Amino acid sequence: FFLMIRRPPRSTQSRSSAASDVYKRQEFYDTSLDPYPTYEDYLRAHVTDQDRFYLEDEDLACQLVELGFHAKNEILPRDIFYQKKKAAEEARLNRDKNKTKTLAHTEVTNKEKLNSDDFIKALADREEDVLNGKLMTIIFLRVEGKHEISGYIDYAHRLKTENFKPYFEGTKKLMPRPTDLSYYNWHTGMCVSNDSPNFKVDANSELGLLFRNKRDRKIINVDPKKSNDDVTKRVDTIKSTDYAQIVLYLSLIHISEPTRLLSISYAVFCLKKK
């Protein structure tokens, strides 16, 4: 017969240490492109033996793959490939930094932009809570210009992988990138979505574009007509002359319940009759 013994759960950690450990385990960077030093290597990896047999020209086969033919999976454009490689390298350089990150807005010497722009001020006000993991924030930006673009940005991820001081000083403009959660170029029609260390993207849901918070599993629906849970707040009243539209999605993190570090183990013993 079988005897199943349940091992009692381990003692829970304090909220702050649990939050810290959860975030450390979730820090990652996209390694899917690491095997391909160049875009040509990436294309060749998608060329099949059947392609080589019938085309008898690997360069031609690579060109067809790049154009979207003979590829079973979606092929990244050349510029997106190198942008993802660069983002992965930046994240890799930052992953082992154990020192406390200085708040970028406190290092600003010229505070004219910080004091006059409501959007920059809103980012500065939330910087500490976002870095400490108390607040998850998604930034939606729509930027008009030669090429109108829009996108959803994981604020925490960008804070941890780049220097925000130029943004707070006004010497650099925060822009959506193809490596962000979601990116759309209204001129070219290019649409890209990516998971981040904090959010999983569901761009094909019947409910519209959804972001699932990996830490508390809460879902953020960006449709203004849809209501979110009680801990998620949509802020669309922020104005800036640099952007056509700004929306912040603020999600408070409660580590104690959904991500509490409990472990329930079972030991199964098989006892033989003699």
Coordinates of C-alpha atoms in Angstrom, one line a residue:
F1 CA 0.0 0.0 0.0
F2 CA 1.0 3.6 -0.4
L3 CA 1.4 6.0 2.5
M4 CA 1.3 9.7 1.7
I5 CA 2.7 12.2 4.2
R6 CA 2.1 15.9 3.9
R7 CA 5.0 18.1 4.9
P8 CA 3.8 21.3 6.6
P9 CA 4.4 24.6 4.8
R10 CA 7.5 26.5 5.4
S11 CA 7.3 29.7 7.4
T12 CA 6.5 32.7 5.3
Q13 CA 9.0 35.5 4.8
S14 CA 8.3 39.1 5.7
R15 CA 6.5 41.0 3.1
S16 CA 9.5 43.1 2.1
S17 CA 11.9 40.1 1.7
A18 CA 9.3 38.1 -0.1
A19 CA 8.7 40.9 -2.5
S20 CA 12.4 41.2 -3.1
D21 CA 12.9 37.5 -3.7
V22 CA 10.0 37.3 -6.0
Y23 CA 11.3 40.1 -8.1
K24 CA 14.8 38.6 -8.2
R25 CA 13.5 35.3 -9.5
Q26 CA 11.5 37.1 -12.2
E27 CA 14.4 39.3 -13.5
F28 CA 15.2 37.9 -16.9
Y29 CA 16.2 38.9 -20.4
D30 CA 15.2 37.4 -23.7
T31 CA 17.8 34.8 -24.6
S32 CA 16.0 33.4 -27.7
L33 CA 18.3 35.3 -30.1
D34 CA 21.6 34.5 -28.3
P35 CA 22.5 31.6 -30.6
Y36 CA 22.5 34.0 -33.6
P37 CA 25.4 36.5 -33.6
T38 CA 24.1 38.1 -36.9
Y39 CA 20.8 38.4 -38.7
E40 CA 22.1 36.1 -41.4
D41 CA 22.7 33.4 -38.8
Y42 CA 19.2 33.9 -37.6
L43 CA 17.8 33.5 -41.2
R44 CA 19.9 30.4 -41.9
A45 CA 18.5 28.8 -38.8
H46 CA 15.0 29.0 -40.4
V47 CA 16.1 27.5 -43.7
T48 CA 15.1 23.8 -43.9
D49 CA 16.9 20.9 -45.5
Q50 CA 14.0 20.8 -48.0
D51 CA 14.6 24.4 -48.9
R52 CA 18.3 23.7 -49.6
F53 CA 17.4 20.6 -51.7
Y54 CA 14.9 22.3 -54.0
L55 CA 16.4 25.8 -54.2
E56 CA 20.1 24.7 -54.3
D57 CA 21.0 28.2 -53.1
E58 CA 21.2 29.0 -49.4
D59 CA 21.4 32.8 -49.9
L60 CA 18.2 32.7 -52.0
A61 CA 16.6 30.5 -49.3
C62 CA 17.5 33.1 -46.7
Q63 CA 16.0 35.9 -48.8
L64 CA 12.8 34.0 -49.1
V65 CA 12.7 33.4 -45.4
E66 CA 13.3 37.1 -44.7
L67 CA 10.3 37.9 -47.0
G68 CA 8.1 35.6 -45.0
F69 CA 8.2 32.6 -47.4
H70 CA 9.2 29.1 -46.4
A71 CA 9.2 30.0 -42.7
K72 CA 7.0 28.1 -40.2
N73 CA 7.4 30.9 -37.6
E74 CA 7.1 34.7 -37.8
I75 CA 10.4 36.1 -38.9
L76 CA 11.7 39.3 -37.2
P77 CA 12.6 42.2 -39.5
R78 CA 16.4 43.0 -39.5
D79 CA 16.0 46.2 -37.4
I80 CA 13.8 44.5 -34.8
F81 CA 16.3 41.6 -34.5
Y82 CA 19.1 44.0 -33.6
Q83 CA 17.0 46.1 -31.3
K84 CA 16.0 42.9 -29.4
K85 CA 19.7 41.9 -29.3
K86 CA 20.6 45.3 -27.9
A87 CA 17.9 45.2 -25.3
A88 CA 19.0 41.8 -24.1
E89 CA 22.6 42.9 -23.8
E90 CA 21.5 46.0 -21.8
A91 CA 19.5 43.8 -19.4
R92 CA 22.4 41.3 -19.2
L93 CA 24.7 44.1 -18.1
N94 CA 22.3 45.2 -15.4
R95 CA 21.2 41.8 -14.0
D96 CA 24.1 41.4 -11.5
K97 CA 24.0 44.9 -10.1
N98 CA 23.1 44.5 -6.4
K99 CA 23.6 48.0 -5.3
T100 CA 20.6 50.2 -4.7
K101 CA 19.7 52.2 -7.7
T102 CA 19.8 56.0 -7.1
L103 CA 16.6 57.7 -8.0
A104 CA 17.2 59.4 -11.3
H105 CA 15.0 62.4 -10.7
T106 CA 17.0 63.3 -7.5
E107 CA 20.1 63.7 -9.6
V108 CA 18.7 66.3 -12.0
T109 CA 20.4 69.7 -11.8
N110 CA 18.2 71.6 -14.2
K111 CA 14.7 71.0 -12.8
E112 CA 12.8 73.2 -15.3
K113 CA 11.3 70.3 -17.2
L114 CA 10.7 68.3 -14.1
N115 CA 8.7 71.1 -12.5
S116 CA 6.8 72.3 -15.6
D117 CA 5.8 69.1 -17.4
D118 CA 3.0 67.1 -15.7
F119 CA 4.0 63.8 -17.3
I120 CA 7.7 64.0 -16.2
K121 CA 6.5 65.0 -12.8
A122 CA 4.1 62.0 -12.6
L123 CA 7.0 59.7 -13.5
A124 CA 9.3 61.2 -10.9
D125 CA 6.6 61.0 -8.2
R126 CA 6.2 57.2 -8.8
E127 CA 9.9 56.3 -9.5
E128 CA 10.7 55.1 -6.0
D129 CA 7.6 53.0 -5.6
V130 CA 8.1 51.4 -9.0
L131 CA 11.8 50.6 -8.3
N132 CA 10.9 49.1 -4.9
G133 CA 8.3 46.9 -6.5
K134 CA 5.4 48.4 -4.6
L135 CA 3.8 49.8 -7.8
M136 CA 3.6 48.3 -11.3
T137 CA 3.1 50.9 -14.0
I138 CA 2.3 50.7 -17.7
I139 CA 2.7 53.8 -19.7
F140 CA 0.8 54.4 -22.9
L141 CA 2.1 57.1 -25.2
R142 CA 1.0 58.3 -28.6
V143 CA 3.5 60.5 -30.3
E144 CA 2.6 62.6 -33.4
G145 CA 5.2 63.7 -35.9
K146 CA 6.7 62.5 -39.2
H147 CA 5.7 58.9 -38.2
E148 CA 3.0 58.7 -35.6
I149 CA 3.8 55.9 -33.2
S150 CA 2.1 54.6 -30.0
G151 CA 3.1 52.0 -27.5
Y152 CA 2.7 50.5 -24.0
I153 CA 5.8 50.7 -21.8
D154 CA 6.7 48.7 -18.7
Y155 CA 8.0 51.6 -16.6
A156 CA 9.8 49.3 -14.1
H157 CA 11.7 47.4 -16.8
R158 CA 12.8 50.6 -18.5
L159 CA 13.9 52.2 -15.2
K160 CA 16.1 49.2 -14.5
T161 CA 17.6 48.9 -17.9
E162 CA 18.4 52.6 -18.8
N163 CA 19.3 55.9 -17.4
F164 CA 16.2 58.1 -16.9
K165 CA 18.1 61.2 -15.8
P166 CA 18.0 62.7 -19.4
Y167 CA 14.2 62.2 -19.5
F168 CA 13.7 64.0 -16.2
E169 CA 16.1 66.8 -17.4
G170 CA 14.2 67.2 -20.7
T171 CA 17.3 66.5 -22.8
K172 CA 15.8 63.3 -24.1
K173 CA 12.2 62.3 -24.9
L174 CA 10.7 59.1 -23.7
M175 CA 9.5 57.2 -26.8
P176 CA 7.8 53.8 -27.4
R177 CA 10.2 51.2 -28.8
P178 CA 9.6 47.9 -30.7
T179 CA 11.1 46.1 -27.7
D180 CA 8.4 47.5 -25.3
L181 CA 5.2 45.7 -24.3
S182 CA 3.5 46.9 -27.4
Y183 CA 4.5 49.1 -30.3
Y184 CA 2.6 50.4 -33.3
N185 CA 3.8 52.6 -36.2
W186 CA 0.8 54.2 -37.8
H187 CA 2.7 55.1 -41.0
T188 CA 4.3 51.7 -41.8
G189 CA 1.7 49.5 -40.0
M190 CA 4.4 47.7 -38.0
C191 CA 2.9 46.2 -34.9
V192 CA 5.1 44.4 -32.3
S193 CA 4.3 43.0 -28.8
N194 CA 6.7 41.5 -26.2
D195 CA 6.5 40.1 -22.8
S196 CA 8.5 41.9 -20.1
P197 CA 9.9 40.7 -16.7
N198 CA 6.7 42.1 -15.1
F199 CA 3.9 41.6 -17.7
K200 CA 2.7 38.9 -20.1
V201 CA 1.0 40.3 -23.2
D202 CA -2.2 38.9 -24.7
A203 CA -2.7 40.7 -28.0
N204 CA -5.2 38.2 -29.5
S205 CA -7.8 38.1 -26.7
E206 CA -11.5 38.6 -27.6
L207 CA -11.5 41.3 -24.9
G208 CA -8.8 43.3 -26.6
L209 CA -5.2 44.0 -25.6
L210 CA -4.5 42.5 -22.1
F211 CA -1.5 42.6 -19.8
R212 CA -1.2 40.0 -17.1
N213 CA 0.9 41.1 -14.1
K214 CA 3.3 38.2 -13.5
R215 CA 3.6 39.0 -9.8
D216 CA 0.0 39.0 -8.6
R217 CA -1.6 37.6 -11.8
K218 CA -4.0 40.5 -12.1
I219 CA -5.1 41.4 -15.7
I220 CA -5.0 44.9 -17.0
N221 CA -7.5 45.6 -19.8
V222 CA -6.5 48.8 -21.6
D223 CA -10.0 49.3 -23.1
P224 CA -11.4 52.4 -21.3
K225 CA -14.9 51.0 -21.4
K226 CA -13.8 47.9 -19.4
S227 CA -13.3 48.0 -15.7
N228 CA -10.2 46.6 -14.0
D229 CA -9.8 45.2 -10.5
D230 CA -9.8 47.4 -7.4
V231 CA -6.0 47.7 -7.2
T232 CA -5.6 48.9 -10.8
K233 CA -6.1 52.6 -11.6
R234 CA -6.3 54.2 -15.0
V235 CA -5.0 57.8 -15.2
D236 CA -5.7 59.6 -18.5
T237 CA -5.8 63.2 -17.3
I238 CA -2.0 63.9 -17.7
K239 CA -1.1 66.4 -20.4
S240 CA 2.2 67.2 -22.1
T241 CA 3.1 69.2 -25.1
D242 CA 5.4 66.4 -26.2
Y243 CA 2.7 63.8 -26.6
A244 CA -0.7 63.5 -28.2
Q245 CA -2.0 61.1 -25.6
I246 CA -0.8 59.8 -22.2
V247 CA -2.4 57.1 -20.1
L248 CA -0.9 55.5 -16.9
Y249 CA -2.1 52.1 -15.6
L250 CA -1.1 51.9 -12.0
S251 CA -1.3 48.5 -10.2
L252 CA -0.6 48.3 -6.5
I253 CA 1.2 45.1 -5.5
H254 CA 0.1 43.0 -2.6
I255 CA 2.7 40.3 -2.1
S256 CA 1.3 38.7 1.0
E257 CA -1.5 36.7 -0.7
P258 CA -1.1 35.6 -4.3
T259 CA 2.7 35.4 -4.3
R260 CA 3.4 34.4 -0.7
L261 CA 6.3 32.0 -0.6
L262 CA 4.6 28.8 0.7
S263 CA 5.7 25.4 -0.2
I264 CA 3.6 22.3 0.3
S265 CA 5.4 19.0 -0.4
Y266 CA 4.3 15.4 -0.4
A267 CA 6.5 12.4 0.3
V268 CA 5.2 9.1 -1.0
F269 CA 6.5 5.8 0.4
C270 CA 5.8 2.4 -1.0
L271 CA 5.8 -0.2 1.7
K272 CA 6.1 -3.8 0.7
K273 CA 4.4 -6.7 2.5
K274 CA 6.8 -9.3 3.7

